[in-house]
DNA sequence: CATAGATTTGAATGGCCGTTCTATTTTTTG
DNA sequence: CAAAAAATAGAACGGCCATTCAAATCTATG
């Protein structure tokens, strides 16, 4: 009965607090936490909250209802790595940093990539820009997409390009926005087997020196 | 005693709730509201909260502690209007919309403008982009700034340009990033009298069609 | 001025809330 | 296995919390 709980209870408690605050815009009460985690005793919840506090994940305002505060602000979308067209970089599996580009974009599994190089420069996407990616497999002609080439096994290299389905040639064209670079032309069969659209660009964010 | 309260009490109550939630990351209790607004009775607070609810400014979760929710999300930075280099548009006094570009940029009096035209295209700032402006009078050579020309009275027209102080010519050059457009050259004296740097660009935000 | 409506007070109620305490069970560790 | 540490339950306490009610005061309006 206790072996199937892969996750540590304090981790689940912390996750619940984070999610609750995201949806309810206020911290949960100790009893609400207990109800969620099937903890029968409020003292027990308090015990684990004390542990979380000791670990520095939360702080508490004594005696105040819902007096839990998160120490780390967990907002923004994960920056999953960088991407280039010249030499495609790999998408890392765990986020390196968080980009706070507004709650508006914090949907589903939206993530960000740092653009390297000038391959999309004529679309005014510069080296160092963050592109916000909305994961989806389908896309329309002209969309700027993250196209993944499935080469060996599961791991693939990704590239940022404009997508065009050329029906007359029965192929797909991945077009960089840089006249010095050539498009990637892929036959329909090869496309279906070896390529996958990972998502499309929904926003661009550029920091300037403060 | 009651005549000096220029602001409507419900407005002050609403403002307090907004500010409290911003700083405390949770809604205030009815008692905390009363304490702040010098209201002696909790029933009185409840009365005005009911009014605020009736006006649609808040909703309440019955019986829940701190069960106040704001209906309008008051996040983001105000979009103060649009700006162009060709024909400078005026900065509006009241925000038309809010741009949620992350809490990171929600400092001081930071605001956003929508770029119109292609005057900064070679800096890869496109028509329709949002530029995030940090208000400050000083700036360095090469900064992209909002320069305001104080023509008649208080109202001035604004333009987005790169700033260069040309000491050898004793003048200021406002340089568009478009080779088809000419820079604006302003003598030092005219600059000091008629112009003002309103702020500098600290970030750029571009939406793509979803 | 008189009445109606809006505002304010004070008190009361019942439930929720954080916290503490003791005791029991489970897990880890030597 | 035995001792120590961690986790869980249950109950209890005092205080905070939202809500309601009756009554008093203020404000506008005909």
PDB file of N, CA, C and O in Angstrom, chain A residues 91-151:
ATOM      1  N   UNK A  91      17.229  19.583 -28.509  1.00  0.00           N
ATOM      2  CA  UNK A  91      16.356  20.097 -27.457  1.00  0.00           C
ATOM      3  C   UNK A  91      16.665  19.344 -26.180  1.00  0.00           C
ATOM      4  O   UNK A  91      16.649  18.117 -26.160  1.00  0.00           O
ATOM      5  N   UNK A  92      16.976  20.055 -25.160  1.00  0.00           N
ATOM      6  CA  UNK A  92      17.288  19.399 -23.894  1.00  0.00           C
ATOM      7  C   UNK A  92      16.006  18.918 -23.229  1.00  0.00           C
ATOM      8  O   UNK A  92      14.929  19.448 -23.463  1.00  0.00           O
ATOM      9  N   UNK A  93      16.136  17.932 -22.415  1.00  0.00           N
ATOM     10  CA  UNK A  93      14.950  17.325 -21.810  1.00  0.00           C
ATOM     11  C   UNK A  93      14.479  18.077 -20.569  1.00  0.00           C
ATOM     12  O   UNK A  93      13.297  18.094 -20.271  1.00  0.00           O
ATOM     13  N   UNK A  94      15.405  18.695 -19.863  1.00  0.00           N
ATOM     14  CA  UNK A  94      14.992  19.428 -18.663  1.00  0.00           C
ATOM     15  C   UNK A  94      15.302  20.912 -18.833  1.00  0.00           C
ATOM     16  O   UNK A  94      16.337  21.292 -19.348  1.00  0.00           O
ATOM     17  N   UNK A  95      14.362  21.746 -18.405  1.00  0.00           N
ATOM     18  CA  UNK A  95      14.488  23.183 -18.630  1.00  0.00           C
ATOM     19  C   UNK A  95      15.690  23.791 -17.926  1.00  0.00           C
ATOM     20  O   UNK A  95      16.006  23.445 -16.789  1.00  0.00           O
ATOM     21  N   UNK A  96      16.347  24.693 -18.615  1.00  0.00           N
ATOM     22  CA  UNK A  96      17.522  25.351 -18.051  1.00  0.00           C
ATOM     23  C   UNK A  96      17.140  26.588 -17.263  1.00  0.00           C
ATOM     24  O   UNK A  96      17.739  26.924 -16.275  1.00  0.00           O
ATOM     25  N   UNK A  97      16.111  27.269 -17.744  1.00  0.00           N
ATOM     26  CA  UNK A  97      15.658  28.467 -17.050  1.00  0.00           C
ATOM     27  C   UNK A  97      14.181  28.657 -17.356  1.00  0.00           C
ATOM     28  O   UNK A  97      13.598  27.927 -18.147  1.00  0.00           O
ATOM     29  N   UNK A  98      13.589  29.636 -16.729  1.00  0.00           N
ATOM     30  CA  UNK A  98      12.196  29.955 -17.005  1.00  0.00           C
ATOM     31  C   UNK A  98      12.124  31.328 -17.656  1.00  0.00           C
ATOM     32  O   UNK A  98      12.825  32.258 -17.233  1.00  0.00           O
ATOM     33  N   UNK A  99      11.289  31.438 -18.668  1.00  0.00           N
ATOM     34  CA  UNK A  99      11.061  32.730 -19.306  1.00  0.00           C
ATOM     35  C   UNK A  99       9.687  33.223 -18.896  1.00  0.00           C
ATOM     36  O   UNK A  99       8.680  32.557 -19.133  1.00  0.00           O
ATOM     37  N   UNK A 100       9.674  34.373 -18.260  1.00  0.00           N
ATOM     38  CA  UNK A 100       8.395  34.932 -17.847  1.00  0.00           C
ATOM     39  C   UNK A 100       7.897  35.853 -18.946  1.00  0.00           C
ATOM     40  O   UNK A 100       8.267  37.008 -19.036  1.00  0.00           O
ATOM     41  N   UNK A 101       7.080  35.299 -19.795  1.00  0.00           N
ATOM     42  CA  UNK A 101       6.598  36.059 -20.951  1.00  0.00           C
ATOM     43  C   UNK A 101       5.100  36.276 -20.842  1.00  0.00           C
ATOM     44  O   UNK A 101       4.434  36.475 -21.846  1.00  0.00           O
ATOM     45  N   UNK A 102       4.591  36.222 -19.626  1.00  0.00           N
ATOM     46  CA  UNK A 102       3.176  36.508 -19.449  1.00  0.00           C
ATOM     47  C   UNK A 102       2.347  35.262 -19.282  1.00  0.00           C
ATOM     48  O   UNK A 102       2.609  34.239 -19.900  1.00  0.00           O
ATOM     49  N   UNK A 103       1.345  35.372 -18.436  1.00  0.00           N
ATOM     50  CA  UNK A 103       0.481  34.230 -18.136  1.00  0.00           C
ATOM     51  C   UNK A 103      -0.291  33.807 -19.377  1.00  0.00           C
ATOM     52  O   UNK A 103      -0.714  32.659 -19.502  1.00  0.00           O
ATOM     53  N   UNK A 104      -0.463  34.764 -20.246  1.00  0.00           N
ATOM     54  CA  UNK A 104      -1.207  34.534 -21.488  1.00  0.00           C
ATOM     55  C   UNK A 104      -0.667  33.332 -22.272  1.00  0.00           C
ATOM     56  O   UNK A 104      -1.405  32.593 -22.892  1.00  0.00           O
ATOM     57  N   UNK A 105       0.658  33.178 -22.222  1.00  0.00           N
ATOM     58  CA  UNK A 105       1.289  32.123 -23.014  1.00  0.00           C
ATOM     59  C   UNK A 105       1.492  30.845 -22.210  1.00  0.00           C
ATOM     60  O   UNK A 105       1.949  29.848 -22.749  1.00  0.00           O
ATOM     61  N   UNK A 106       1.140  30.886 -20.935  1.00  0.00           N
ATOM     62  CA  UNK A 106       1.390  29.719 -20.093  1.00  0.00           C
ATOM     63  C   UNK A 106       0.300  28.675 -20.255  1.00  0.00           C
ATOM     64  O   UNK A 106      -0.445  28.387 -19.340  1.00  0.00           O
ATOM     65  N   UNK A 107       0.170  28.174 -21.444  1.00  0.00           N
ATOM     66  CA  UNK A 107      -0.851  27.182 -21.721  1.00  0.00           C
ATOM     67  C   UNK A 107      -0.198  25.820 -21.916  1.00  0.00           C
ATOM     68  O   UNK A 107       0.958  25.727 -22.311  1.00  0.00           O
ATOM     69  N   UNK A 108      -0.952  24.807 -21.688  1.00  0.00           N
ATOM     70  CA  UNK A 108      -0.574  23.453 -22.045  1.00  0.00           C
ATOM     71  C   UNK A 108       0.901  23.205 -21.800  1.00  0.00           C
ATOM     72  O   UNK A 108       1.387  23.378 -20.713  1.00  0.00           O
ATOM     73  N   UNK A 109       1.578  22.861 -22.834  1.00  0.00           N
ATOM     74  CA  UNK A 109       2.987  22.535 -22.680  1.00  0.00           C
ATOM     75  C   UNK A 109       3.870  23.533 -23.419  1.00  0.00           C
ATOM     76  O   UNK A 109       4.947  23.185 -23.888  1.00  0.00           O
ATOM     77  N   UNK A 110       3.369  24.729 -23.512  1.00  0.00           N
ATOM     78  CA  UNK A 110       4.123  25.774 -24.192  1.00  0.00           C
ATOM     79  C   UNK A 110       5.523  25.916 -23.596  1.00  0.00           C
ATOM     80  O   UNK A 110       5.701  25.845 -22.386  1.00  0.00           O
ATOM     81  N   UNK A 111       6.505  26.068 -24.457  1.00  0.00           N
ATOM     82  CA  UNK A 111       7.871  26.235 -23.968  1.00  0.00           C
ATOM     83  C   UNK A 111       8.612  27.238 -24.843  1.00  0.00           C
ATOM     84  O   UNK A 111       8.064  27.723 -25.839  1.00  0.00           O
ATOM     85  N   UNK A 112       9.826  27.549 -24.470  1.00  0.00           N
ATOM     86  CA  UNK A 112      10.594  28.549 -25.215  1.00  0.00           C
ATOM     87  C   UNK A 112      11.936  27.976 -25.636  1.00  0.00           C
ATOM     88  O   UNK A 112      12.460  27.049 -25.025  1.00  0.00           O
ATOM     89  N   UNK A 113      12.469  28.511 -26.706  1.00  0.00           N
ATOM     90  CA  UNK A 113      13.804  28.159 -27.169  1.00  0.00           C
ATOM     91  C   UNK A 113      14.587  29.437 -27.440  1.00  0.00           C
ATOM     92  O   UNK A 113      14.009  30.462 -27.818  1.00  0.00           O
ATOM     93  N   UNK A 114      15.865  29.372 -27.247  1.00  0.00           N
ATOM     94  CA  UNK A 114      16.716  30.512 -27.582  1.00  0.00           C
ATOM     95  C   UNK A 114      17.223  30.304 -29.006  1.00  0.00           C
ATOM     96  O   UNK A 114      17.754  29.237 -29.332  1.00  0.00           O
ATOM     97  N   UNK A 115      17.038  31.291 -29.833  1.00  0.00           N
ATOM     98  CA  UNK A 115      17.462  31.188 -31.227  1.00  0.00           C
ATOM     99  C   UNK A 115      18.950  31.479 -31.331  1.00  0.00           C
ATOM    100  O   UNK A 115      19.441  32.457 -30.774  1.00  0.00           O
ATOM    101  N   UNK A 116      19.649  30.605 -32.024  1.00  0.00           N
ATOM    102  CA  UNK A 116      21.071  30.834 -32.303  1.00  0.00           C
ATOM    103  C   UNK A 116      21.257  31.010 -33.796  1.00  0.00           C
ATOM    104  O   UNK A 116      20.696  30.251 -34.585  1.00  0.00           O
ATOM    105  N   UNK A 117      22.051  31.983 -34.175  1.00  0.00           N
ATOM    106  CA  UNK A 117      22.368  32.189 -35.578  1.00  0.00           C
ATOM    107  C   UNK A 117      21.377  33.099 -36.278  1.00  0.00           C
ATOM    108  O   UNK A 117      20.452  33.636 -35.665  1.00  0.00           O
ATOM    109  N   UNK A 118      21.582  33.268 -37.564  1.00  0.00           N
ATOM    110  CA  UNK A 118      20.819  34.244 -38.327  1.00  0.00           C
ATOM    111  C   UNK A 118      19.921  33.591 -39.371  1.00  0.00           C
ATOM    112  O   UNK A 118      19.533  34.225 -40.355  1.00  0.00           O
ATOM    113  N   UNK A 119      19.559  32.350 -39.141  1.00  0.00           N
ATOM    114  CA  UNK A 119      18.841  31.646 -40.195  1.00  0.00           C
ATOM    115  C   UNK A 119      17.432  32.193 -40.413  1.00  0.00           C
ATOM    116  O   UNK A 119      16.859  32.039 -41.478  1.00  0.00           O
ATOM    117  N   UNK A 120      16.858  32.857 -39.419  1.00  0.00           N
ATOM    118  CA  UNK A 120      15.507  33.401 -39.569  1.00  0.00           C
ATOM    119  C   UNK A 120      15.531  34.924 -39.557  1.00  0.00           C
ATOM    120  O   UNK A 120      14.526  35.571 -39.253  1.00  0.00           O
ATOM    121  N   UNK A 121      16.677  35.473 -39.900  1.00  0.00           N
ATOM    122  CA  UNK A 121      16.889  36.908 -39.739  1.00  0.00           C
ATOM    123  C   UNK A 121      15.933  37.730 -40.607  1.00  0.00           C
ATOM    124  O   UNK A 121      15.532  38.836 -40.221  1.00  0.00           O
ATOM    125  N   UNK A 122      15.561  37.200 -41.760  1.00  0.00           N
ATOM    126  CA  UNK A 122      14.677  37.972 -42.629  1.00  0.00           C
ATOM    127  C   UNK A 122      13.227  37.946 -42.140  1.00  0.00           C
ATOM    128  O   UNK A 122      12.395  38.700 -42.630  1.00  0.00           O
ATOM    129  N   UNK A 123      12.956  37.074 -41.207  1.00  0.00           N
ATOM    130  CA  UNK A 123      11.686  37.154 -40.484  1.00  0.00           C
ATOM    131  C   UNK A 123      11.872  37.952 -39.198  1.00  0.00           C
ATOM    132  O   UNK A 123      10.990  37.961 -38.328  1.00  0.00           O
ATOM    133  N   UNK A 124      13.029  38.587 -39.087  1.00  0.00           N
ATOM    134  CA  UNK A 124      13.337  39.461 -37.948  1.00  0.00           C
ATOM    135  C   UNK A 124      13.345  38.703 -36.633  1.00  0.00           C
ATOM    136  O   UNK A 124      12.906  39.194 -35.608  1.00  0.00           O
ATOM    137  N   UNK A 125      13.820  37.468 -36.731  1.00  0.00           N
ATOM    138  CA  UNK A 125      14.105  36.687 -35.525  1.00  0.00           C
ATOM    139  C   UNK A 125      15.612  36.620 -35.410  1.00  0.00           C
ATOM    140  O   UNK A 125      16.276  36.071 -36.292  1.00  0.00           O
ATOM    141  N   UNK A 126      16.135  37.201 -34.353  1.00  0.00           N
ATOM    142  CA  UNK A 126      17.575  37.423 -34.257  1.00  0.00           C
ATOM    143  C   UNK A 126      18.243  36.397 -33.346  1.00  0.00           C
ATOM    144  O   UNK A 126      17.579  35.710 -32.567  1.00  0.00           O
ATOM    145  N   UNK A 127      19.555  36.369 -33.444  1.00  0.00           N
ATOM    146  CA  UNK A 127      20.367  35.561 -32.532  1.00  0.00           C
ATOM    147  C   UNK A 127      20.098  36.025 -31.107  1.00  0.00           C
ATOM    148  O   UNK A 127      20.164  37.212 -30.808  1.00  0.00           O
ATOM    149  N   UNK A 128      19.755  35.095 -30.240  1.00  0.00           N
ATOM    150  CA  UNK A 128      19.480  35.439 -28.846  1.00  0.00           C
ATOM    151  C   UNK A 128      18.011  35.649 -28.531  1.00  0.00           C
ATOM    152  O   UNK A 128      17.644  35.707 -27.362  1.00  0.00           O
ATOM    153  N   UNK A 129      17.191  35.780 -29.533  1.00  0.00           N
ATOM    154  CA  UNK A 129      15.750  35.935 -29.293  1.00  0.00           C
ATOM    155  C   UNK A 129      15.179  34.656 -28.674  1.00  0.00           C
ATOM    156  O   UNK A 129      15.678  33.554 -28.919  1.00  0.00           O
ATOM    157  N   UNK A 130      14.135  34.836 -27.870  1.00  0.00           N
ATOM    158  CA  UNK A 130      13.383  33.681 -27.384  1.00  0.00           C
ATOM    159  C   UNK A 130      12.191  33.477 -28.313  1.00  0.00           C
ATOM    160  O   UNK A 130      11.456  34.423 -28.589  1.00  0.00           O
ATOM    161  N   UNK A 131      12.011  32.258 -28.769  1.00  0.00           N
ATOM    162  CA  UNK A 131      10.782  31.956 -29.497  1.00  0.00           C
ATOM    163  C   UNK A 131       9.903  31.088 -28.600  1.00  0.00           C
ATOM    164  O   UNK A 131      10.378  30.137 -27.977  1.00  0.00           O
ATOM    165  N   UNK A 132       8.647  31.459 -28.518  1.00  0.00           N
ATOM    166  CA  UNK A 132       7.703  30.712 -27.697  1.00  0.00           C
ATOM    167  C   UNK A 132       7.007  29.699 -28.599  1.00  0.00           C
ATOM    168  O   UNK A 132       6.443  30.066 -29.630  1.00  0.00           O
ATOM    169  N   UNK A 133       7.085  28.434 -28.203  1.00  0.00           N
ATOM    170  CA  UNK A 133       6.581  27.352 -29.041  1.00  0.00           C
ATOM    171  C   UNK A 133       5.330  26.737 -28.423  1.00  0.00           C
ATOM    172  O   UNK A 133       5.317  26.374 -27.250  1.00  0.00           O
ATOM    173  N   UNK A 134       4.296  26.640 -29.231  1.00  0.00           N
ATOM    174  CA  UNK A 134       3.098  25.924 -28.819  1.00  0.00           C
ATOM    175  C   UNK A 134       3.138  24.546 -29.467  1.00  0.00           C
ATOM    176  O   UNK A 134       3.101  24.437 -30.692  1.00  0.00           O
ATOM    177  N   UNK A 135       3.214  23.507 -28.686  1.00  0.00           N
ATOM    178  CA  UNK A 135       3.354  22.166 -29.267  1.00  0.00           C
ATOM    179  C   UNK A 135       2.112  21.756 -30.052  1.00  0.00           C
ATOM    180  O   UNK A 135       0.997  21.848 -29.547  1.00  0.00           O
ATOM    181  N   UNK A 136       2.303  21.352 -31.266  1.00  0.00           N
ATOM    182  CA  UNK A 136       1.210  20.794 -32.071  1.00  0.00           C
ATOM    183  C   UNK A 136       1.821  20.150 -33.299  1.00  0.00           C
ATOM    184  O   UNK A 136       2.836  20.589 -33.821  1.00  0.00           O
ATOM    185  N   UNK A 137       1.180  19.083 -33.763  1.00  0.00           N
ATOM    186  CA  UNK A 137       1.740  18.348 -34.891  1.00  0.00           C
ATOM    187  C   UNK A 137       1.319  18.934 -36.222  1.00  0.00           C
ATOM    188  O   UNK A 137       2.024  18.840 -37.209  1.00  0.00           O
ATOM    189  N   UNK A 138       0.121  19.527 -36.231  1.00  0.00           N
ATOM    190  CA  UNK A 138      -0.365  20.086 -37.487  1.00  0.00           C
ATOM    191  C   UNK A 138       0.106  21.525 -37.639  1.00  0.00           C
ATOM    192  O   UNK A 138       0.369  22.210 -36.663  1.00  0.00           O
ATOM    193  N   UNK A 139       0.229  21.957 -38.872  1.00  0.00           N
ATOM    194  CA  UNK A 139       0.576  23.351 -39.109  1.00  0.00           C
ATOM    195  C   UNK A 139       0.160  23.732 -40.523  1.00  0.00           C
ATOM    196  O   UNK A 139      -0.105  22.889 -41.371  1.00  0.00           O
ATOM    197  N   UNK A 140       0.092  25.018 -40.756  1.00  0.00           N
ATOM    198  CA  UNK A 140      -0.314  25.524 -42.072  1.00  0.00           C
ATOM    199  C   UNK A 140       0.905  26.018 -42.843  1.00  0.00           C
ATOM    200  O   UNK A 140       1.958  26.278 -42.264  1.00  0.00           O
ATOM    201  N   UNK A 141       0.712  26.144 -44.134  1.00  0.00           N
ATOM    202  CA  UNK A 141       1.781  26.673 -44.967  1.00  0.00           C
ATOM    203  C   UNK A 141       2.186  28.070 -44.487  1.00  0.00           C
ATOM    204  O   UNK A 141       1.340  28.921 -44.247  1.00  0.00           O
ATOM    205  N   UNK A 142       3.479  28.250 -44.345  1.00  0.00           N
ATOM    206  CA  UNK A 142       3.984  29.553 -43.951  1.00  0.00           C
ATOM    207  C   UNK A 142       4.231  29.676 -42.454  1.00  0.00           C
ATOM    208  O   UNK A 142       4.887  30.617 -42.015  1.00  0.00           O
ATOM    209  N   UNK A 143       3.729  28.744 -41.682  1.00  0.00           N
ATOM    210  CA  UNK A 143       3.981  28.767 -40.242  1.00  0.00           C
ATOM    211  C   UNK A 143       5.462  28.560 -39.962  1.00  0.00           C
ATOM    212  O   UNK A 143       6.139  27.798 -40.656  1.00  0.00           O
ATOM    213  N   UNK A 144       5.939  29.237 -38.939  1.00  0.00           N
ATOM    214  CA  UNK A 144       7.300  28.980 -38.463  1.00  0.00           C
ATOM    215  C   UNK A 144       7.214  27.853 -37.450  1.00  0.00           C
ATOM    216  O   UNK A 144       6.524  27.988 -36.430  1.00  0.00           O
ATOM    217  N   UNK A 145       7.871  26.743 -37.745  1.00  0.00           N
ATOM    218  CA  UNK A 145       7.709  25.544 -36.923  1.00  0.00           C
ATOM    219  C   UNK A 145       9.051  25.018 -36.420  1.00  0.00           C
ATOM    220  O   UNK A 145      10.105  25.347 -36.954  1.00  0.00           O
ATOM    221  N   UNK A 146       8.972  24.224 -35.381  1.00  0.00           N
ATOM    222  CA  UNK A 146      10.107  23.415 -34.945  1.00  0.00           C
ATOM    223  C   UNK A 146       9.940  22.053 -35.592  1.00  0.00           C
ATOM    224  O   UNK A 146       9.013  21.312 -35.265  1.00  0.00           O
ATOM    225  N   UNK A 147      10.822  21.747 -36.549  1.00  0.00           N
ATOM    226  CA  UNK A 147      10.758  20.455 -37.232  1.00  0.00           C
ATOM    227  C   UNK A 147      11.849  19.555 -36.669  1.00  0.00           C
ATOM    228  O   UNK A 147      13.001  19.947 -36.561  1.00  0.00           O
ATOM    229  N   UNK A 148      11.442  18.352 -36.292  1.00  0.00           N
ATOM    230  CA  UNK A 148      12.377  17.423 -35.674  1.00  0.00           C
ATOM    231  C   UNK A 148      12.692  16.302 -36.652  1.00  0.00           C
ATOM    232  O   UNK A 148      11.782  15.696 -37.225  1.00  0.00           O
ATOM    233  N   UNK A 149      13.960  16.049 -36.855  1.00  0.00           N
ATOM    234  CA  UNK A 149      14.391  14.951 -37.707  1.00  0.00           C
ATOM    235  C   UNK A 149      14.718  13.754 -36.832  1.00  0.00           C
ATOM    236  O   UNK A 149      15.665  13.787 -36.042  1.00  0.00           O
ATOM    237  N   UNK A 150      13.907  12.703 -36.958  1.00  0.00           N
ATOM    238  CA  UNK A 150      14.080  11.508 -36.135  1.00  0.00           C
ATOM    239  C   UNK A 150      15.129  10.633 -36.774  1.00  0.00           C
ATOM    240  O   UNK A 150      14.832   9.840 -37.670  1.00  0.00           O
ATOM    241  N   UNK A 151      16.368  10.771 -36.334  1.00  0.00           N
ATOM    242  CA  UNK A 151      17.434  10.028 -36.996  1.00  0.00           C
ATOM    243  C   UNK A 151      17.701   8.681 -36.352  1.00  0.00           C
ATOM    244  O   UNK A 151      17.349   7.656 -36.888  1.00  0.00           O
TER     245      UNK A 151
END
